[in-house]
Short mmCIF file of C-alpha atoms in Angstrom, two decimals:
data_model
loop_
_atom_site.label_atom_id
_atom_site.label_comp_id
_atom_site.label_asym_id
_atom_site.label_seq_id
_atom_site.Cartn_x
_atom_site.Cartn_y
_atom_site.Cartn_z
CA CYS A 19 30.06 -206.51 -49.19
CA THR A 20 32.13 -208.57 -51.82
CA TRP A 21 32.09 -212.04 -51.98
CA CYS A 22 33.22 -214.00 -55.93
CA PHE A 23 30.24 -214.11 -57.78
CA GLU A 24 32.14 -216.39 -59.71
CA GLU A 25 30.60 -219.18 -58.02
CA ARG A 26 27.01 -219.69 -59.06
CA GLU A 27 24.30 -222.44 -58.17
CA GLY A 28 24.00 -224.64 -61.43
CA GLU A 29 24.59 -227.93 -62.41
CA HIS A 30 28.00 -228.01 -60.07
CA GLY A 31 26.08 -228.48 -56.84
CA GLU A 32 23.83 -231.09 -55.96
CA SER A 33 21.75 -232.33 -52.72
CA ARG A 34 21.78 -235.27 -51.02
CA GLY A 35 18.72 -236.52 -52.69
CA GLU A 36 20.33 -235.93 -55.91
CA ARG A 37 23.08 -237.95 -55.15
CA GLU A 38 21.42 -240.82 -54.11
CA ALA A 39 18.71 -240.99 -56.93
CA LYS A 40 21.90 -241.00 -58.79
CA MET A 41 22.98 -244.33 -57.40
CA GLU A 42 19.77 -245.94 -58.15
CA PRO A 43 20.01 -248.77 -61.20
CA SER A 44 18.19 -246.35 -64.57
CA THR A 45 15.22 -248.61 -66.05
CA SER A 46 12.96 -247.83 -69.34
CA PRO A 47 9.56 -248.88 -67.92
CA PRO A 48 6.66 -248.54 -70.72
CA VAL A 49 5.22 -245.23 -71.08
CA SER A 50 1.75 -245.63 -69.89
CA THR A 51 2.83 -245.58 -66.46
CA MET A 52 5.43 -243.40 -66.93
CA ASP A 53 3.57 -240.61 -64.86
CA GLN A 54 2.56 -243.06 -62.04
CA ILE A 55 5.90 -244.16 -61.57
CA MET A 56 7.44 -239.99 -61.78
CA ALA A 57 4.45 -239.09 -59.56
CA ALA A 58 5.70 -241.46 -57.44
CA GLU A 59 9.66 -240.87 -57.38
CA GLN A 60 8.12 -236.75 -56.85
CA GLU A 61 6.36 -237.96 -53.49
CA LYS A 62 9.58 -239.83 -52.23
CA TRP A 63 11.88 -237.35 -52.85
CA LEU A 64 9.97 -234.66 -51.39
CA ALA A 65 9.65 -237.03 -48.47
CA ASP A 66 13.69 -237.59 -48.04
CA ALA A 67 14.07 -233.54 -48.40
CA LYS A 68 11.56 -232.80 -45.69
CA ALA A 69 12.89 -235.41 -43.67
CA ALA A 70 16.75 -234.30 -44.19
CA VAL A 71 15.29 -230.43 -43.58
CA LYS A 72 13.20 -231.77 -40.28
CA GLN A 73 16.57 -233.07 -38.55
CA GLN A 74 18.82 -230.47 -39.30
CA ALA A 75 16.34 -227.92 -38.16
CA PHE A 76 16.40 -230.16 -35.18
CA TYR A 77 19.90 -230.28 -34.47
CA MET A 78 20.11 -226.29 -35.65
CA LYS A 79 17.07 -225.49 -32.60
CA ARG A 80 19.26 -227.43 -30.27
CA ALA A 81 22.26 -225.39 -30.97
CA ILE A 82 20.26 -222.38 -30.71
CA ASP A 83 19.57 -223.56 -27.07
CA GLU A 84 22.85 -223.70 -26.34
CA ASP A 85 23.71 -220.29 -27.94
CA ASN A 86 26.28 -222.00 -30.12
CA LEU A 87 26.84 -219.51 -32.85
CA ARG A 88 29.05 -221.69 -34.92
CA ASP A 89 27.32 -224.79 -35.06
CA VAL A 90 23.45 -222.57 -36.00
CA PHE A 91 25.36 -221.59 -38.95
CA LYS A 92 26.65 -225.60 -39.43
CA TYR A 93 23.26 -226.74 -39.42
CA SER A 94 20.96 -224.40 -40.85
CA SER A 95 23.58 -224.38 -43.79
CA ALA A 96 23.08 -228.27 -44.10
CA MET A 97 19.08 -227.80 -43.72
CA LEU A 98 19.26 -225.25 -46.67
CA GLY A 99 21.34 -227.54 -48.49
CA GLU A 100 18.51 -229.37 -49.28
CA LEU A 101 16.73 -226.77 -51.70
CA ARG A 102 19.73 -227.15 -54.11
CA THR A 103 17.79 -229.72 -55.62
CA SER A 104 16.62 -230.17 -59.41
CA LEU A 105 14.79 -233.33 -58.43
CA LEU A 106 11.51 -231.93 -57.75
CA SER A 107 8.98 -230.24 -59.69
CA PRO A 108 7.37 -227.06 -59.24
CA GLN A 109 4.81 -227.75 -57.03
CA LYS A 110 6.74 -229.93 -54.70
CA TYR A 111 9.98 -227.72 -54.62
CA TYR A 112 7.33 -225.22 -52.89
CA GLU A 113 5.87 -228.01 -50.29
CA LEU A 114 9.80 -228.19 -49.90
CA TYR A 115 10.53 -223.99 -49.66
CA MET A 116 7.50 -223.64 -47.37
CA ARG A 117 8.94 -226.51 -44.64
CA ALA A 118 12.44 -224.62 -44.92
CA PHE A 119 10.50 -221.33 -44.91
CA ASP A 120 9.21 -222.31 -40.98
CA GLU A 121 12.44 -223.26 -39.25
CA LEU A 122 14.20 -219.94 -41.21
CA ARG A 123 11.68 -217.23 -39.12
CA GLN A 124 13.25 -219.34 -35.75
CA LEU A 125 16.85 -218.72 -37.30
CA GLU A 126 15.60 -215.03 -37.46
CA MET A 127 14.59 -214.60 -34.40
CA PHE A 128 18.25 -216.10 -32.76
CA PHE A 129 20.20 -213.90 -35.28
CA GLU A 130 17.83 -210.80 -33.19
CA GLU A 131 18.73 -212.45 -29.99
CA GLN A 132 22.25 -212.24 -31.20
CA ARG A 133 22.27 -208.73 -31.36
CA GLY A 134 22.15 -207.88 -27.68
CA LYS A 135 24.89 -210.72 -26.90
CA GLY A 136 27.65 -208.46 -28.39
CA HIS A 137 27.21 -209.50 -31.99
CA THR A 138 26.63 -206.60 -34.63
CA ALA A 139 24.42 -207.09 -37.19
CA SER A 140 27.02 -205.86 -39.65
CA GLU A 141 29.00 -209.02 -37.43
CA LEU A 142 26.49 -211.37 -38.56
CA TYR A 143 26.14 -210.16 -41.48
CA GLU A 144 29.81 -210.86 -42.55
CA LEU A 145 30.11 -214.45 -40.68
CA VAL A 146 26.96 -216.08 -43.09
CA GLN A 147 28.74 -215.30 -45.84
CA HIS A 148 31.61 -218.59 -45.03
CA ALA A 149 29.15 -220.51 -45.97
CA GLY A 150 30.48 -223.41 -48.08
CA ASN A 151 27.54 -223.47 -51.23
CA VAL A 152 25.88 -220.48 -52.66
CA LEU A 153 22.52 -221.21 -51.86
CA PRO A 154 22.78 -222.31 -48.06
CA ARG A 155 24.86 -218.77 -48.38
CA LEU A 156 22.50 -216.38 -49.96
CA TYR A 157 19.49 -217.78 -47.51
CA LEU A 158 21.17 -217.22 -44.81
CA LEU A 159 22.43 -213.84 -45.96
CA VAL A 160 18.65 -212.38 -46.70
CA THR A 161 18.18 -213.25 -42.81
CA VAL A 162 20.55 -211.93 -41.37
CA GLY A 163 19.60 -208.93 -43.57
CA ALA A 164 16.01 -208.27 -42.26
CA VAL A 165 18.09 -208.43 -39.00
CA PHE A 166 20.72 -206.22 -40.29
CA ILE A 167 17.40 -203.64 -41.99
CA ARG A 168 16.25 -203.78 -38.81
CA SER A 169 19.66 -202.48 -36.75
CA HIS A 170 19.41 -199.69 -37.94
CA GLU A 171 23.20 -199.69 -38.22
CA SER A 172 23.44 -199.07 -42.38
CA PRO A 173 21.35 -197.15 -45.03
CA ILE A 174 18.30 -199.28 -45.67
CA LYS A 175 18.63 -198.80 -49.30
CA ALA A 176 22.70 -199.68 -49.36
CA LEU A 177 21.38 -203.51 -47.90
CA LEU A 178 18.42 -203.73 -50.34
CA LYS A 179 20.70 -203.10 -52.78
CA ASP A 180 23.48 -205.48 -52.01
CA LEU A 181 20.62 -208.32 -51.30
CA VAL A 182 19.14 -207.98 -54.57
CA GLU A 183 22.52 -208.38 -56.57
CA MET A 184 23.93 -210.82 -54.69
CA CYS A 185 20.90 -213.12 -55.23
CA GLY A 186 22.02 -212.89 -58.90
CA GLY A 187 24.73 -215.83 -58.13
CA ILE A 188 21.50 -218.51 -58.35
CA GLN A 189 20.78 -218.63 -62.16
CA HIS A 190 18.70 -221.87 -62.20
CA PRO A 191 15.14 -221.23 -62.98
CA VAL A 192 13.14 -222.32 -59.87
CA ARG A 193 15.80 -222.33 -56.56
CA GLY A 194 16.32 -218.55 -58.46
CA LEU A 195 12.81 -217.46 -57.94
CA PHE A 196 12.13 -219.25 -54.59
CA LEU A 197 14.91 -217.34 -53.18
CA ARG A 198 14.05 -214.09 -54.48
CA THR A 199 10.78 -215.17 -53.63
CA TYR A 200 12.24 -215.23 -49.89
CA LEU A 201 13.77 -211.93 -50.28
CA THR A 202 10.36 -210.81 -51.47
CA GLN A 203 8.69 -211.79 -48.10
CA ILE A 204 11.94 -210.50 -45.91
CA SER A 205 11.73 -207.08 -47.45
CA ARG A 206 8.50 -205.92 -46.82
CA GLU A 207 9.63 -204.45 -43.18
CA GLY A 208 12.09 -202.73 -44.74
CA LEU A 209 10.50 -201.30 -47.52
CA THR A 210 7.55 -200.28 -44.81
CA LEU A 211 10.42 -198.42 -42.81
CA ILE A 212 11.42 -196.31 -45.94
CA GLU A 213 7.54 -195.39 -46.62
CA ASN A 214 7.59 -194.63 -42.99
CA LYS A 215 11.10 -192.33 -43.17
CA VAL A 216 12.74 -193.73 -40.60
CA ASP A 217 15.63 -194.14 -42.73
CA GLU A 218 16.33 -190.36 -44.26
CA GLU A 219 19.17 -191.39 -46.41
CA SER A 220 16.26 -193.66 -48.21
CA THR A 221 13.85 -192.41 -50.23
CA THR A 222 10.29 -194.49 -52.18
CA GLY A 223 12.12 -194.09 -55.09
CA ASP A 224 14.99 -196.53 -53.73
CA ALA A 225 12.51 -198.81 -52.38
CA VAL A 226 10.03 -198.71 -55.88
CA GLU A 227 13.69 -199.69 -57.88
CA PHE A 228 14.33 -202.41 -55.57
CA VAL A 229 10.95 -203.55 -56.07
CA LEU A 230 11.45 -203.24 -59.97
CA GLN A 231 14.81 -204.48 -60.30
CA ASN A 232 13.49 -208.19 -58.12
CA PHE A 233 10.35 -208.26 -60.59
CA THR A 234 12.78 -208.02 -63.58
CA GLU A 235 14.93 -210.53 -62.32
CA MET A 236 12.14 -212.88 -61.34
CA ASN A 237 10.75 -212.46 -65.09
CA LYS A 238 13.51 -213.57 -66.47
CA LEU A 239 13.69 -216.82 -64.58
CA TRP A 240 10.73 -217.88 -64.82
CA VAL A 241 10.92 -216.72 -68.64
CA ARG A 242 13.82 -219.06 -68.34
CA MET A 243 11.82 -221.67 -67.66
CA LYS A 244 10.00 -222.68 -70.97
CA HIS A 245 13.27 -223.40 -72.48
CA GLN A 246 14.87 -225.79 -69.97
CA GLY A 247 14.42 -229.23 -70.92
CA PRO A 248 13.52 -230.97 -73.71
CA VAL A 249 10.72 -229.93 -76.25
CA ARG A 250 8.51 -233.33 -75.98
CA GLU A 251 8.15 -231.43 -72.10
CA ARG A 252 7.55 -228.14 -73.23
CA ALA A 253 2.97 -228.51 -72.60
CA LYS A 254 4.07 -229.43 -68.93
CA ARG A 255 6.49 -227.38 -68.02
CA GLU A 256 4.61 -224.29 -68.96
CA ARG A 257 1.72 -225.71 -67.06
CA GLU A 258 4.29 -225.97 -64.02
CA ARG A 259 5.13 -222.44 -64.87
CA LYS A 260 1.25 -220.99 -64.40
CA GLU A 261 1.36 -222.79 -61.08
CA LEU A 262 4.63 -220.25 -60.00
CA ARG A 263 3.32 -217.05 -62.30
CA ASP A 264 2.01 -215.17 -58.41
CA LEU A 265 5.68 -215.48 -57.28
CA VAL A 266 6.34 -212.62 -60.30
CA GLY A 267 2.93 -210.62 -60.26
CA LYS A 268 3.22 -210.49 -56.17
CA ASN A 269 6.27 -208.10 -56.65
CA LEU A 270 3.70 -205.86 -58.84
CA VAL A 271 1.07 -206.26 -55.92
CA ILE A 272 3.52 -204.65 -53.45
CA LEU A 273 4.03 -201.67 -55.84
CA SER A 274 0.67 -200.59 -55.76
CA SER A 275 0.23 -201.23 -51.97
CA MET A 276 2.84 -198.57 -51.28
CA GLU A 277 1.39 -195.22 -50.41
CA GLU A 278 4.37 -193.29 -51.46
CA VAL A 279 4.18 -194.29 -55.19
CA ASP A 280 1.57 -191.29 -56.60
CA VAL A 281 0.00 -191.23 -60.21
CA GLU A 282 3.33 -189.30 -61.54
CA MET A 283 5.98 -191.76 -60.14
CA TYR A 284 3.88 -194.43 -61.60
CA GLY A 285 3.37 -192.97 -65.00
CA GLU A 286 6.97 -192.28 -65.51
CA ILE A 287 8.67 -195.10 -63.61
CA VAL A 288 6.84 -198.02 -62.30
CA LEU A 289 4.77 -198.37 -65.73
CA PRO A 290 7.45 -198.01 -68.25
CA ARG A 291 9.84 -200.35 -66.70
CA ILE A 292 7.78 -202.98 -65.90
CA LEU A 293 6.59 -202.57 -69.64
CA GLU A 294 9.92 -202.73 -70.80
CA GLN A 295 10.04 -205.76 -68.87
CA VAL A 296 6.90 -207.52 -70.33
CA VAL A 297 7.43 -206.74 -73.67
CA ASN A 298 11.46 -207.39 -74.12
CA CYS A 299 10.66 -211.12 -72.34
CA LYS A 300 9.03 -211.83 -75.44
CA ASP A 301 6.82 -215.00 -73.80
CA GLU A 302 3.38 -214.80 -74.51
CA LEU A 303 2.36 -216.44 -71.23
CA ALA A 304 3.78 -213.60 -68.89
CA GLN A 305 2.81 -211.33 -71.63
CA ASN A 306 -0.66 -212.28 -70.77
CA TYR A 307 -0.73 -212.69 -67.09
CA LEU A 308 1.33 -209.60 -66.14
CA MET A 309 -0.58 -207.34 -68.47
CA ASP A 310 -3.41 -208.52 -66.56
CA CYS A 311 -1.39 -207.60 -63.04
CA ILE A 312 -1.33 -204.39 -63.94
CA ILE A 313 -4.60 -203.68 -64.80
CA GLN A 314 -5.63 -205.47 -62.01
CA VAL A 315 -3.18 -204.54 -59.24
CA PHE A 316 -3.07 -200.41 -59.79
CA PRO A 317 -5.93 -197.87 -59.14
CA ASP A 318 -8.76 -196.79 -61.83
CA GLU A 319 -6.85 -193.25 -61.90
CA PHE A 320 -3.61 -194.59 -62.41
CA HIS A 321 -4.74 -196.29 -65.61
CA ILE A 322 -7.39 -193.73 -66.72
CA LYS A 323 -4.04 -190.93 -66.64
CA THR A 324 -1.66 -193.82 -68.55
CA VAL A 325 -3.70 -195.44 -70.86
CA GLU A 326 -1.44 -193.77 -73.60
CA THR A 327 1.36 -195.68 -72.34
CA PHE A 328 -0.49 -198.74 -71.61
CA VAL A 329 -2.35 -199.32 -75.09
CA GLU A 330 1.19 -198.49 -76.84
CA GLY A 331 2.68 -201.34 -74.47
CA CYS A 332 -0.14 -203.73 -76.15
CA GLY A 333 1.08 -202.36 -79.29
CA ASN A 334 4.60 -204.03 -78.98
CA LEU A 335 3.86 -207.20 -77.42
CA HIS A 336 4.70 -210.87 -79.22
CA GLN A 337 1.98 -211.93 -81.99
CA ASP A 338 0.97 -214.70 -80.19
CA THR A 339 -0.34 -212.94 -76.72
CA ASN A 340 -3.83 -212.35 -76.67
CA VAL A 341 -3.59 -208.18 -76.91
CA ALA A 342 -7.72 -208.74 -77.55
CA GLN A 343 -7.61 -210.15 -73.92
CA ILE A 344 -5.64 -207.48 -72.54
CA LEU A 345 -7.28 -204.40 -73.72
CA CYS A 346 -10.74 -205.40 -73.81
CA GLY A 347 -9.72 -205.96 -69.17
CA LEU A 348 -8.74 -202.13 -69.39
CA ILE A 349 -11.39 -201.14 -71.05
CA LYS A 350 -14.07 -202.99 -69.09
CA ARG A 351 -12.30 -202.62 -65.82
CA LEU A 352 -11.92 -198.58 -66.54
CA GLY A 353 -16.31 -199.16 -67.47
CA ASN A 354 -16.62 -200.15 -64.14
CA TYR A 355 -15.21 -197.29 -62.34
CA MET A 356 -17.36 -195.22 -64.67
CA GLU A 357 -20.64 -197.70 -62.99
CA ASN A 358 -19.49 -197.15 -59.78
CA GLU A 359 -18.21 -193.20 -59.84
CA PRO A 360 -19.86 -191.78 -62.12
CA GLU A 361 -19.42 -188.43 -61.44
CA ALA A 362 -15.57 -188.77 -60.73
CA SER A 363 -14.86 -190.75 -63.12
CA SER A 364 -16.74 -188.87 -66.26
CA ALA A 365 -14.73 -185.37 -65.32
CA LEU A 366 -11.45 -187.82 -65.50
CA PHE A 367 -12.50 -189.54 -68.56
CA GLU A 368 -13.16 -186.06 -70.58
CA GLU A 369 -9.62 -184.71 -68.57
CA HIS A 370 -7.69 -186.89 -70.36
CA GLN A 371 -9.00 -187.89 -73.96
CA THR A 372 -9.45 -191.29 -72.43
CA PHE A 373 -11.65 -192.26 -75.39
CA GLU A 374 -9.55 -190.98 -77.99
CA LYS A 375 -6.32 -192.65 -76.36
CA LEU A 376 -8.45 -195.90 -76.63
CA LEU A 377 -9.59 -195.61 -79.64
CA GLU A 378 -6.72 -193.72 -81.87
CA PRO A 379 -3.95 -196.57 -81.42
CA ALA A 380 -6.66 -199.55 -82.71
CA THR A 381 -6.26 -199.39 -86.31
CA LYS A 382 -2.67 -199.95 -85.88
CA ILE A 383 -3.04 -202.95 -83.01
CA SER A 384 -5.96 -204.05 -85.97
CA ASP A 385 -3.53 -204.41 -88.88
CA LYS A 386 -1.36 -207.16 -85.97
CA VAL A 387 -4.09 -209.33 -85.00
CA GLY A 388 -7.16 -211.58 -86.53
CA SER A 389 -10.66 -210.39 -87.52
CA GLN A 390 -11.79 -211.85 -84.04
CA ALA A 391 -9.20 -209.73 -81.99
CA SER A 392 -10.06 -206.74 -83.67
CA ALA A 393 -13.48 -207.12 -83.92
CA MET A 394 -13.39 -207.54 -80.00
CA ILE A 395 -10.67 -204.30 -79.41
CA TYR A 396 -13.40 -202.48 -80.91
CA SER A 397 -16.75 -204.04 -79.40
CA ALA A 398 -15.21 -203.24 -75.91
CA ILE A 399 -14.15 -199.52 -77.00
CA LEU A 400 -17.98 -199.23 -78.20
CA ASP A 401 -19.44 -200.28 -74.83
CA PHE A 402 -17.04 -198.38 -72.88
CA ALA A 403 -18.31 -195.11 -75.40
CA VAL A 404 -21.85 -196.11 -74.81
CA LYS A 405 -21.38 -195.61 -70.73
CA THR A 406 -19.09 -192.68 -70.89
CA SER A 407 -19.50 -190.47 -73.25
CA LYS A 408 -23.31 -188.02 -72.76
CA GLY A 409 -23.38 -185.37 -75.27
CA GLU A 410 -21.04 -186.55 -77.57
CA ALA A 411 -21.75 -190.30 -77.63
CA LEU A 412 -23.71 -190.81 -81.06
CA GLY A 413 -20.60 -189.05 -82.45
CA ARG A 414 -18.16 -191.42 -80.83
CA VAL A 415 -20.36 -194.52 -81.62
CA ASP A 416 -19.89 -193.52 -85.02
CA GLN A 417 -16.48 -192.88 -84.94
CA VAL A 418 -16.20 -196.64 -83.55
CA LEU A 419 -17.93 -197.77 -85.94
CA SER A 420 -15.99 -195.75 -89.06
CA GLN A 421 -12.61 -196.84 -87.91
CA CYS A 422 -13.94 -200.69 -87.51
CA ALA A 423 -15.51 -200.52 -90.72
CA GLY A 424 -12.03 -199.27 -92.19
CA ALA A 425 -9.98 -201.89 -89.66
CA LEU A 426 -11.68 -205.07 -91.67
CA ARG A 427 -12.98 -203.75 -94.63
CA THR A 428 -10.07 -206.08 -96.24
CA ALA A 429 -9.47 -208.33 -93.84
CA GLU A 430 -10.90 -212.17 -93.84
CA ILE A 431 -14.05 -212.04 -91.47
CA THR A 432 -14.09 -215.41 -89.37
CA SER A 433 -17.71 -216.47 -88.50
CA GLN A 434 -16.62 -215.82 -84.61
CA ALA A 435 -15.48 -212.32 -85.78
CA ALA A 436 -19.02 -211.94 -87.67
CA ARG A 437 -20.91 -212.36 -84.16
CA THR A 438 -18.97 -210.02 -82.79
CA LEU A 439 -19.61 -207.52 -85.47
CA LYS A 440 -23.17 -208.15 -84.92
CA SER A 441 -22.95 -207.67 -81.29
CA ILE A 442 -21.26 -204.42 -82.22
CA LEU A 443 -24.44 -203.81 -84.46
CA THR A 444 -27.01 -204.52 -81.64
CA THR A 445 -25.45 -202.68 -78.95
CA PRO A 446 -26.65 -199.18 -79.97
CA LEU A 447 -30.05 -200.37 -80.50
CA ASP A 448 -30.05 -201.19 -76.80
CA SER A 449 -28.92 -197.81 -76.33
CA TYR A 450 -30.29 -195.01 -78.19
CA THR A 451 -33.75 -194.50 -80.05
CA ILE A 452 -33.85 -195.62 -83.69
CA THR A 453 -34.13 -192.02 -85.03
CA ASP A 454 -30.81 -191.65 -83.14
CA LEU A 455 -29.06 -194.51 -84.48
CA LEU A 456 -30.40 -192.98 -88.11
CA GLU A 457 -27.84 -190.27 -87.64
CA LEU A 458 -24.68 -193.19 -87.29
CA GLY A 459 -23.34 -192.84 -91.08
CA SER A 460 -21.08 -195.69 -90.52
CA TYR A 461 -23.21 -198.11 -89.32
CA PRO A 462 -23.99 -199.22 -92.71
CA SER A 463 -20.47 -199.75 -93.61
CA VAL A 464 -20.36 -202.24 -90.64
CA MET A 465 -23.03 -204.47 -91.68
CA GLN A 466 -21.46 -204.53 -95.20
CA LEU A 467 -18.82 -206.53 -93.57
CA LEU A 468 -21.22 -209.56 -92.52
CA GLN A 469 -22.43 -212.48 -94.87
CA PRO A 470 -25.66 -211.79 -96.46
CA ARG A 471 -27.53 -213.36 -94.06
CA MET A 472 -26.32 -212.02 -91.16
CA GLN A 473 -26.88 -208.73 -92.45
CA LYS A 474 -30.91 -209.54 -93.21
CA ALA A 475 -31.03 -210.35 -89.16
CA VAL A 476 -29.46 -206.89 -88.12
CA ALA A 477 -31.95 -205.47 -90.72
CA VAL A 478 -34.91 -207.69 -89.28
CA ASP A 479 -33.57 -206.66 -85.53
CA ILE A 480 -34.03 -202.72 -86.53
CA VAL A 481 -37.39 -203.04 -88.01
CA GLU A 482 -38.55 -205.18 -84.79
CA LYS A 483 -37.55 -202.08 -83.12
CA ILE A 484 -39.36 -199.48 -84.57
CA LEU A 485 -42.44 -201.34 -84.81
CA LYS A 486 -42.16 -202.55 -81.19
CA LYS A 487 -41.92 -199.09 -80.08
CA GLY A 488 -44.11 -197.73 -82.48
CA THR A 489 -41.34 -195.15 -83.80
CA VAL A 490 -41.53 -192.45 -86.31
CA ILE A 491 -39.88 -191.64 -88.79
CA PRO A 492 -40.55 -188.09 -89.30
CA ASP A 493 -38.74 -186.94 -92.79
CA ALA A 494 -37.20 -188.10 -96.20
CA LYS A 495 -33.78 -187.96 -95.38
CA LYS A 496 -34.34 -190.21 -92.15
CA VAL A 497 -36.60 -192.75 -94.13
CA ALA A 498 -33.54 -192.75 -96.84
CA SER A 499 -31.30 -193.33 -93.80
CA LEU A 500 -33.51 -196.15 -93.03
CA PHE A 501 -33.77 -197.91 -95.69
CA ASP A 502 -30.10 -197.86 -96.29
CA PHE A 503 -29.35 -199.41 -93.29
CA ILE A 504 -32.07 -202.58 -93.84
CA SER A 505 -31.55 -202.29 -97.96
CA THR A 506 -30.27 -206.69 -97.76
CA ILE A 507 -34.40 -206.92 -97.06
CA VAL A 508 -35.53 -204.49 -99.44
CA GLU A 509 -33.76 -205.00 -102.44
CA ASP A 510 -34.03 -208.06 -104.81
CA ALA A 511 -31.72 -211.17 -104.18
CA LYS A 512 -28.39 -210.04 -105.91
CA ALA A 513 -27.44 -211.31 -109.36
CA GLY A 514 -25.69 -214.44 -109.11
CA GLU A 515 -27.20 -215.87 -105.77
CA ASP A 516 -27.79 -219.41 -105.27
CA ASP A 517 -31.74 -220.07 -105.96
CA ASP A 518 -31.28 -222.85 -103.44
CA GLU A 519 -30.45 -220.98 -100.19
CA VAL A 520 -33.62 -218.39 -101.25
CA ASP A 521 -36.24 -219.42 -98.56
CA GLU A 522 -39.45 -217.67 -99.70
CA GLU A 523 -41.40 -217.90 -96.42
CA GLU A 524 -37.95 -216.25 -94.52
CA ILE A 525 -38.66 -213.69 -97.76
CA GLU A 526 -42.08 -213.63 -96.79
CA GLU A 527 -42.47 -212.87 -93.14
CA GLU A 528 -39.22 -210.07 -94.20
CA GLN A 529 -41.50 -208.27 -96.96
CA ASN A 530 -44.14 -208.28 -94.39
CA LEU A 531 -42.21 -206.66 -91.50
CA VAL A 532 -40.84 -204.00 -94.66
CA ALA A 533 -44.66 -203.09 -95.15
CA ARG A 534 -45.68 -202.68 -92.00
CA LEU A 535 -42.55 -200.43 -91.32
CA VAL A 536 -44.55 -198.09 -94.56
CA HIS A 537 -47.36 -196.96 -91.65
CA GLN A 538 -44.12 -195.50 -89.42
CA MET A 539 -42.94 -192.82 -91.92
CA ARG A 540 -44.88 -190.02 -91.64
CA ALA A 541 -44.70 -186.16 -90.37
CA PRO A 542 -45.35 -184.47 -87.23
CA ASP A 543 -48.40 -183.33 -88.77
CA GLY A 544 -49.67 -186.73 -89.61
CA SER A 545 -49.72 -186.25 -93.03
CA VAL A 546 -47.57 -189.28 -94.89
#
């Protein structure tokens, strides 16, 4: 199929509503009432466009009843012409799109019936390309394309390739997004036929390529919305973009639902292609949303076997993207899998060295993010190590603490980061015995990242745990380790510390705890 690509939908095409809007006199209302006026205008424009769609749809249905193919094309094209408007917000445009979409279902049934009345699908596919405007032409082309796919007159992969490339004729972000959304909905049957091997010339790889190409183009259109219009409306456009994000994410849902997409294809083709687009778009909203989509829609086994690729992609994201939240989301997903499927997941984690592949890149990523984000990442990895490790648990916990201390040694620790670090230090207290905890050589190094007051709080927690559980510290080596852990409540205040900050009652309470702690230091035979 070859028709001129130079004619692109954009500022040249206007709907009837836009022409009427230009004829109305321009006014300059007070800023305080502008939002109300715009909301009222949006409702008016939407009502006018819906009325026009309804009217043209009525004529289209009458032509369908009369079996008048020429008039069906004429009125359906006029109906779809209302979707060329630039007046509506994305939310209102969606309402108009759904109104037209309902009418297109009946049009598709009519085209299907024409195949039994002497018209081939290929003939109809050629005829609709004579529509005068690009956008109506492409909607008609996709509608006939659904019939063409079912007809088996041509390889499905060729039709899908043609349709996804033709839709490139619409470069207006909102109009292009909804056109490709329609293509996504219409093409589902073709993808199913390929998966069921109905078409011997088309493979799962062809279906995957179609979805990936459509996803790439939709994401580009979605990101482009950010740069449309004046800078003062940037926040408004970002809100509107959030309303449309699921249109883009739907492509990833489709990929995850394909039974023929196994972990090998996912790791070698699907994930690298998705990450390439996510990284290259350099847009924090898109990156935050799409990385979370990947985590949520694909199976746990896929994540385990490709965790290295995913984490590497996180390291290449935009500086304003919330990398910590993304990584924590992935680690939480894997941790939940461990809790729900302990036997199956444990073997997979060990086989694919999941812990190591999460921890190794963490230091590189922490160099690019702030102290709080870095602390969040290490906190999530520590939780994962505690949940998933068995015999190597303590060693892995110490690895996390060591990396955390090294990564944040020269960083400026914010109050929020300090709270997260305190959580990192208290997590092992709840999971292991104090005597085991004393084997963690890197524990004091993380404590030293905190301010003295918070260090004391952690030290007090340790002592109180020992006293509450009646834990016995059995040898001199562990006693030395313990005093290293709680040095902030054992040693005298450092020289130069402000006397006003010293709370005598607090010091007395701490010393009483230490005095009681001495009774827990004894050899197994009962001697001191």
